[in-house]
Coordinates of C-alpha atoms in Angstrom, one line a residue:
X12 CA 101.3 77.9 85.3
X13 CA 99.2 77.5 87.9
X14 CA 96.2 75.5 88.2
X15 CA 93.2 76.5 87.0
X16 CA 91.0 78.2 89.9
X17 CA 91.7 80.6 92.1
X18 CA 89.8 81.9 95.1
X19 CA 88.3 85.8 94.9
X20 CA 85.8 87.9 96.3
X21 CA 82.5 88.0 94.2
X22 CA 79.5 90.3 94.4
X23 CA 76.2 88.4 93.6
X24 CA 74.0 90.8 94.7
X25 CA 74.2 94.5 95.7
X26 CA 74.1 95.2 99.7
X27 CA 76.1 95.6 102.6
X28 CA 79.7 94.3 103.2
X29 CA 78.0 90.9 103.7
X30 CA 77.2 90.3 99.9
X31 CA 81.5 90.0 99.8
X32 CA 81.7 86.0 98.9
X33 CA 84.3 84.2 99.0
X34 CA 84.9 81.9 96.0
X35 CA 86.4 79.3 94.2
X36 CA 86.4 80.8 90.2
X37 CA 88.5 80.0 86.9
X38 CA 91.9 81.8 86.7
X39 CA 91.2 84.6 84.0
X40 CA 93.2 84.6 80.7
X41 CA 95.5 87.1 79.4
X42 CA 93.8 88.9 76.1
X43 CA 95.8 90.9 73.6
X44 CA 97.7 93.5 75.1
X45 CA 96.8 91.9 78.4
X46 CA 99.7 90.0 81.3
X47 CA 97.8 88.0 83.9
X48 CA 99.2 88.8 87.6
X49 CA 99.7 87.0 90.3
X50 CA 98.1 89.0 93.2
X51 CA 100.0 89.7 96.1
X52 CA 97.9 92.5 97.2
X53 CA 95.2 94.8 96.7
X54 CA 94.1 98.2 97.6
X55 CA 90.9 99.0 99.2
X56 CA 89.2 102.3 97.4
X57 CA 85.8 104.1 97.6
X58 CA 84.9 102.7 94.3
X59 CA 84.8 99.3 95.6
X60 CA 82.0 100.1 98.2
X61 CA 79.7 102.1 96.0
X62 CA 79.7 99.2 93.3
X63 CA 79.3 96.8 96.2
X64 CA 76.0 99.2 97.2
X65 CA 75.0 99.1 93.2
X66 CA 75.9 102.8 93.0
X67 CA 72.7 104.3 94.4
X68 CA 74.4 108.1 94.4
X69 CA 75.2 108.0 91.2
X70 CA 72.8 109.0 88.4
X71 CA 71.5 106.1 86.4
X72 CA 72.5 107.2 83.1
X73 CA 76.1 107.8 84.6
X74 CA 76.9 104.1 85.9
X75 CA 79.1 102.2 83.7
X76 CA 77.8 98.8 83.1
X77 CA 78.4 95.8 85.8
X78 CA 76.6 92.5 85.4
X79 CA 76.6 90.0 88.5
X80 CA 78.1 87.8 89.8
X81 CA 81.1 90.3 89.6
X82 CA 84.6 90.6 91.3
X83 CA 85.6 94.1 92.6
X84 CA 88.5 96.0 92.8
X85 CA 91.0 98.0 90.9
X86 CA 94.4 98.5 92.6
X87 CA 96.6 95.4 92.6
X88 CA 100.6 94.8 93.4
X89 CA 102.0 91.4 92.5
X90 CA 103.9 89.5 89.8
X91 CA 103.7 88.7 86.1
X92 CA 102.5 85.2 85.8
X93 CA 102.2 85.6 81.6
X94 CA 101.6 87.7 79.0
X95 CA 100.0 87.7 75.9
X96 CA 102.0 87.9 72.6
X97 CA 101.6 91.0 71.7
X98 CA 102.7 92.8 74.9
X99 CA 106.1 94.0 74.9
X100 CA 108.2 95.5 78.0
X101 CA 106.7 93.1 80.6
X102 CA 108.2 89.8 81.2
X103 CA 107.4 86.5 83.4
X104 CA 108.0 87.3 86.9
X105 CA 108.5 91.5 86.8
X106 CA 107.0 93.1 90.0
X107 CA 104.0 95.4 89.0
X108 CA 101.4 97.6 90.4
X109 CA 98.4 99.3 88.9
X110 CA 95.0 100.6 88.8
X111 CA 92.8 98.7 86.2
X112 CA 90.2 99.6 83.7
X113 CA 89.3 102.9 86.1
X114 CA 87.1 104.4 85.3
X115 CA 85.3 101.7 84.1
X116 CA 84.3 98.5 87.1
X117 CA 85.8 95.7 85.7
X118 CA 89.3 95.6 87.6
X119 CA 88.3 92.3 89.0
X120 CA 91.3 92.7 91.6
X121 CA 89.8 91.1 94.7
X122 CA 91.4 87.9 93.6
X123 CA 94.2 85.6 93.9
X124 CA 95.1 86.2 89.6
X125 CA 93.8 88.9 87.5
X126 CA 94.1 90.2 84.2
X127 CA 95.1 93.6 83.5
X128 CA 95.4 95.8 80.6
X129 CA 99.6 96.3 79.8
X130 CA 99.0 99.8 80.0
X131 CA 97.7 100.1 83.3
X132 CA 100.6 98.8 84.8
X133 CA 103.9 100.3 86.1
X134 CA 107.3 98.4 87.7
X135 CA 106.8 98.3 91.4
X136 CA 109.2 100.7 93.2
X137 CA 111.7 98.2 94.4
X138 CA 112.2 99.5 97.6
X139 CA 108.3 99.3 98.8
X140 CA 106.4 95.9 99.8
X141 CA 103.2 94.9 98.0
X142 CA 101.5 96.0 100.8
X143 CA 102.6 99.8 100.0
X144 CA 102.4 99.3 96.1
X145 CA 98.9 98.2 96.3
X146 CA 98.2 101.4 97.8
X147 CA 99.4 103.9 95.6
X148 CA 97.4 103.4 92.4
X149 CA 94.1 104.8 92.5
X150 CA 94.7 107.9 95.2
X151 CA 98.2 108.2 94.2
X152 CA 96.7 108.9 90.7
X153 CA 93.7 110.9 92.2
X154 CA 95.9 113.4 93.3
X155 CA 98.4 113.6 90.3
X156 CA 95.8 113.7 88.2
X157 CA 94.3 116.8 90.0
X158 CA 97.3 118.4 91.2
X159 CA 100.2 117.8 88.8
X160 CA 99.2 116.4 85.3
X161 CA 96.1 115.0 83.9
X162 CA 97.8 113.2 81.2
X163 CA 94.6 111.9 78.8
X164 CA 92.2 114.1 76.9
X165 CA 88.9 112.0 78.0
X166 CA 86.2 114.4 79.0
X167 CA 84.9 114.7 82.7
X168 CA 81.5 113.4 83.6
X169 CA 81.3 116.2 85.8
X170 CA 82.1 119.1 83.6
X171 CA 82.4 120.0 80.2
X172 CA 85.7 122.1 80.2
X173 CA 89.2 120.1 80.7
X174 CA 90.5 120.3 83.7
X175 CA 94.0 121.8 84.1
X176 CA 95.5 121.7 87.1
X177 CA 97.5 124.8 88.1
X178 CA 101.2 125.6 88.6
X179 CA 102.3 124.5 92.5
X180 CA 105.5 126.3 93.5
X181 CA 106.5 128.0 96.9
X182 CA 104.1 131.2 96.2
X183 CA 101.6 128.7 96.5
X184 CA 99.3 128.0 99.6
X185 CA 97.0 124.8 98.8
X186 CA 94.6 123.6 101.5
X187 CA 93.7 120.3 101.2
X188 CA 90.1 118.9 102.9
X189 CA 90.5 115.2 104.2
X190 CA 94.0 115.3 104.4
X191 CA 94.6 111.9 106.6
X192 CA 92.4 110.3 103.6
X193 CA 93.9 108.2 100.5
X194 CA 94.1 110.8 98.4
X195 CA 94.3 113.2 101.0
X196 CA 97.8 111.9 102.3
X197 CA 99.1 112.0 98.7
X198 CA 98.1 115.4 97.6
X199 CA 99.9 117.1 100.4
X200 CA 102.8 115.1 99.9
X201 CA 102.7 116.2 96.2
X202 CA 102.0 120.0 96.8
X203 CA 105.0 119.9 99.2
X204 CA 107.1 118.3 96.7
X205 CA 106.6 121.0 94.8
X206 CA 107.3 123.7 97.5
X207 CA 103.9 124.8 98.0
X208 CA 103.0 125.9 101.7
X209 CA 99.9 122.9 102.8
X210 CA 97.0 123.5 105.0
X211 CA 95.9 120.3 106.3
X212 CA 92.3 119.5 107.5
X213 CA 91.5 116.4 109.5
X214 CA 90.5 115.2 112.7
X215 CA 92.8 116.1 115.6
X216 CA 94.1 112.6 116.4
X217 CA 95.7 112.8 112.4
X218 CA 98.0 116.1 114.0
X219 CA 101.0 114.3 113.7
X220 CA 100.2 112.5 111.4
X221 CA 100.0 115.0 109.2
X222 CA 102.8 117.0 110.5
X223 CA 104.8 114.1 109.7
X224 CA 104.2 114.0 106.3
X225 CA 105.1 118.0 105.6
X226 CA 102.4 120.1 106.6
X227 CA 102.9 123.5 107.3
X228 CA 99.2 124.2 109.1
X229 CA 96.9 122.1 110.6
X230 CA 93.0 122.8 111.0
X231 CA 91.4 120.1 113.2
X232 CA 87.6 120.6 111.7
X233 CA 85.9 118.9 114.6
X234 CA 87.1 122.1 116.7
X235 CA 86.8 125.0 114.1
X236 CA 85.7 126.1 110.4
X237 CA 88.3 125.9 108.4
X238 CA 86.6 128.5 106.5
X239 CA 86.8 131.2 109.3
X240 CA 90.6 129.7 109.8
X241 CA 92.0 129.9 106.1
X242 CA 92.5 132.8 104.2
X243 CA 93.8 133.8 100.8
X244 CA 94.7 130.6 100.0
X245 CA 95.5 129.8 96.0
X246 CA 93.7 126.0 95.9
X247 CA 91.4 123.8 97.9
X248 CA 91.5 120.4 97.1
X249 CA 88.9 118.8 99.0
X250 CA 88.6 115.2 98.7
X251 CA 85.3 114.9 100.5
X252 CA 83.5 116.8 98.4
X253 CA 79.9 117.0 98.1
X254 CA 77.3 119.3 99.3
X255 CA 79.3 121.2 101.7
X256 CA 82.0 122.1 99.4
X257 CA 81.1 125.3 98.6
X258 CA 81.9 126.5 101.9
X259 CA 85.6 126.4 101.0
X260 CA 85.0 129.3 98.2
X261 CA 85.6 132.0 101.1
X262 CA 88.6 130.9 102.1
X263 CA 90.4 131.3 98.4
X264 CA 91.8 134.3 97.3
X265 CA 90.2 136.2 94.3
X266 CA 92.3 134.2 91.5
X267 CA 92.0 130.8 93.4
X268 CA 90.7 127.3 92.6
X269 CA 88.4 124.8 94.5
X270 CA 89.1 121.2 93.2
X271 CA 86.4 118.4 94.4
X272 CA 87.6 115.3 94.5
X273 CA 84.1 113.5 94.9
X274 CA 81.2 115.7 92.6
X275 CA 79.9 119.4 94.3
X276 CA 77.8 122.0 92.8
X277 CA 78.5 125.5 93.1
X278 CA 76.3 128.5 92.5
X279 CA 77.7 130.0 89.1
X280 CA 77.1 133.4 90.7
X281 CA 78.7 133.3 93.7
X282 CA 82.1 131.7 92.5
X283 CA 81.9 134.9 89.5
X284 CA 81.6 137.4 92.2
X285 CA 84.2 136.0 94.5
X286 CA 86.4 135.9 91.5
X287 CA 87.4 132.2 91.7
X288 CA 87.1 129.0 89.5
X289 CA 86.2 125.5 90.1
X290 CA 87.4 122.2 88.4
X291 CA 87.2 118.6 88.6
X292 CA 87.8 115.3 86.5
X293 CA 87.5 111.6 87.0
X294 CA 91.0 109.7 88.0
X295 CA 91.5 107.3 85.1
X296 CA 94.3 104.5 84.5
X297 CA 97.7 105.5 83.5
X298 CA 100.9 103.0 83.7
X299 CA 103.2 105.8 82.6
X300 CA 101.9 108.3 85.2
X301 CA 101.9 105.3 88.0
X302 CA 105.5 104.7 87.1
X303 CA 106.5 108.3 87.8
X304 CA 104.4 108.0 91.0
X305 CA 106.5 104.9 91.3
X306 CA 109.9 106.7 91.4
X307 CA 108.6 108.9 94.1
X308 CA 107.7 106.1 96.3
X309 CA 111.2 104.6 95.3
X310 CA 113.3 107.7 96.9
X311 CA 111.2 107.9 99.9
X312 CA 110.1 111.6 98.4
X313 CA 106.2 109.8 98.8
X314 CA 105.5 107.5 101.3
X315 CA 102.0 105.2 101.3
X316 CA 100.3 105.3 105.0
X317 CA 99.1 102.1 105.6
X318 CA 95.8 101.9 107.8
X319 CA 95.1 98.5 108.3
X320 CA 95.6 95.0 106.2
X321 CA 93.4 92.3 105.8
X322 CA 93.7 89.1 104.4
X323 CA 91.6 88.7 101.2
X324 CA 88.6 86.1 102.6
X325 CA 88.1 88.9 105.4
X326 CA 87.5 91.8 102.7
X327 CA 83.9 91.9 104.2
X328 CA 85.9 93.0 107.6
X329 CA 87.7 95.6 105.7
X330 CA 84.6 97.2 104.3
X331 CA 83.2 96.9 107.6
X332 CA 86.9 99.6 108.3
X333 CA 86.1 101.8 105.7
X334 CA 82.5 102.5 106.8
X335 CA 83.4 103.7 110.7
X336 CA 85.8 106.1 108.6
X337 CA 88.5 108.0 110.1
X338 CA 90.9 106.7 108.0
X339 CA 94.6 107.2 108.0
X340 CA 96.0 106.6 104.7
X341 CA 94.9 103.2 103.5
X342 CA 93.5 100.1 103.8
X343 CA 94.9 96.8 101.5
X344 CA 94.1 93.1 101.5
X345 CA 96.6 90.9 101.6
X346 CA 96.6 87.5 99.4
X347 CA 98.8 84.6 100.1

C-alpha cells in the first residue's frame, strides 16, 4: 500500500482557475462496495469549472451539496490499488476507467488516489492509454445516454417526462451542434456507427477534423446559419445548448427531435405547430454502459480526440484551456 498522503487539487473557495490548490491530503479509504484507484489520469469536463465557480447558473434549489475545502473531478483512468470486501469482479491491479458519483460532485478525481463506487467503473479498453481512457467517461456517456440508451429510470431535473432517445439507422439525418466538443466528437461518431447520415457544426478550422471522424456535411457556423443550411433533418443534438437553441427547431422535419445537451427552453407553442418534440436528461454514472463504450474504443469503431494534457499541479493551466474554448475533443491531466 502506499503511504498515506497523496497530493490533489483542492477547492477552498469558489473563483477563478486560481482557487485550484495544490495539496498534500490523506489517501481516501475504500467503503463498502468501493475499490480505491490509483490515478493515472483524469478527464477535464464542464462540470469541473462550474463547481470550481460555485455553480452561479444553476438554480439554488438545483445544486447538489459541496462543502469546502473540496476535490473536483469525475472522470478517472488508472489501476486498482484495493478493494473493499464486499466488491466482487475487480481485483488488485485491473486497469479501470469511470465517471464517479455524476451527477452528484463528489468524484474527487483531481488526485493522485481516489475512491470510487464499484459500479461506476468499467475495464479499460486495452488497446487505449490512460490518457484516452480518461477521456471517454463523462462525454462518452453524455452522448450514449442521449443518443443510444439511457439505461436508469432517475428522473431529469430538466423535464418531467423520460427521455427516450430515438431509433438511429441510415434513414436518419442527425445534426449535431458543437461537434469538435467532448460530447460533440462522440455523438457523431455514435450516429455514424449506427448508419445515420451526420451534419456537423463547428468552427472551420475543426473541417477535417470532423471529416475525419465520419461526417457526411459540415456547417462552419462562424460563416453561415446552420438553420438556413439544414433542412428536414430527423434530430439535433446540440451540445451547447442554451438560449439560442431554439433556433435549431426550423431546421427539423415535422416528426423530428431537438436534444439539448446543456438546459434550453422552448416555446410550447411553437415546437406544437412545427410538429416536433424536445427532450433532454442529465448524464449519470453507469460501469456497464462505460464498458460497452469501452469495447468501441477497444476496436477502434470510437476513437477519444485528445486536445491537450496537463500534468495534475498545472490543472489551474488547464482551466485556463477550457475557458479560451475552441476545443477539439478533450482535455486530461496527467498524474505521475
Amino acid at each position: 500500500m502506499p503511504t498515506n498522503t497523496m497530493k490533489a487539487i483542492r477547492l477552498h473557495e469558489f473563483g477563478g482557475p486560481e482557487v485550484l490548490r495544490y495539496d498534500e491530503v490523506p489517501i481516501p479509504e475504500p467503503k463498502p462496495g468501493e475499490a480505491l484507484v490509483r490515478v493515472h489520469a483524469v478527464g477535464v469536463n464542464p462540470p469541473d469549472w462550474y463547481v470550481r465557480e460555485g455553480m452561479p447558473n444553476v438554480p439554488p434549489e438545483l445544486r447538489p451539496p459541496l462543502s469546502l475545502p473540496a476535490i473536483p473531478g469525475t472522470d478517472v483512468s488508472g489501476v486498482v490499488e484495493a478493494v473493499a470486501a464486499d466488491v466482487d469482479g475487480l481485483s488488485v491491479g485491473d486497469e479501470v476507467f469511470g465517471l464517479l458519483r455524476f451527477p452528484g460532485l463528489e468524484g474527487s478525481a483531481y488526485a493522485e488516489y481516489v475512491a470510487a463506487p464499484a459500479s461506476d467503473l468499467a475495464r479499460k479498453p486495452p488497446h487505449i492509454d490512460h490518457v484516452h481512457a480518461a477521456g471517454a467517461p463523462m462525454a462518452g456517456l453524455t452522448a450514449w445516454q442521449f443518443l443510444i440508451e439511457l439505461g436508469h429510470d432517475h428522473p431529469s431535473p430538466f423535464q418531467a417526462a423520460q427521455h427516450r432517445p430515438i431509433a438511429l439507422n441510415a434513414e436518419t439525418t442527425v445534426l449535431v451542434n458543437g461537434a469538435a466538443g467532448g460530447v460533440g466528437h462522440f455523438a457523431l461518431q455514435l450516429a455514424k456507427w449506427k448508419g445515420a447520415r451526420v451534419i456537423a457544426v463547428a468552427s472551420g478550422v475543426q473541417e477535417s477534423f470532423l471529416r475525419e471522424l465520419g461526417a457526411d456535411q459540415f456547417i462552419d457556423y462562424t460563416k453561415s446559419r446552420p438553420e438556413d443550411v439544414a433542412h428536414d433533418v430527423d434530430l439535433v443534438l446540440d451540445t451547447v445548448g442554451g438560449p439560442d437553441s431554439s433556433r435549431f427547431l426550423h431546421a427539423l422535419k415535422r416528426g423530428g427531435a431537438l436534444y439539448p445537451v446543456f438546459f434550453a427552453e422552448y416555446d410550447p407553442e411553437e415546437t406544437a405547430k412545427l410538429g416536433v418534440t424536445t427532450s433532454a436528461t442529465q448524464v449519470r454514472s453507469n460501469g456497464p454502459q462505460l464498458a460497452e463504450l469501452g469495447r468501441l474504443l477497444d476496436t477502434g469503431t470510437l476513437r477519444v480526440a485528445i486536445d491537450s494534457t496537463f500534468p495534475l499541479a498545472d490543472a489551474r493551466r488547464a482551466h485556463e484551456r477550457a475557458a479560451r474554448g475552441h476545443i477539439q475533443g478533450k482535455i486530461v491531466l496527467t498524474v505521475a
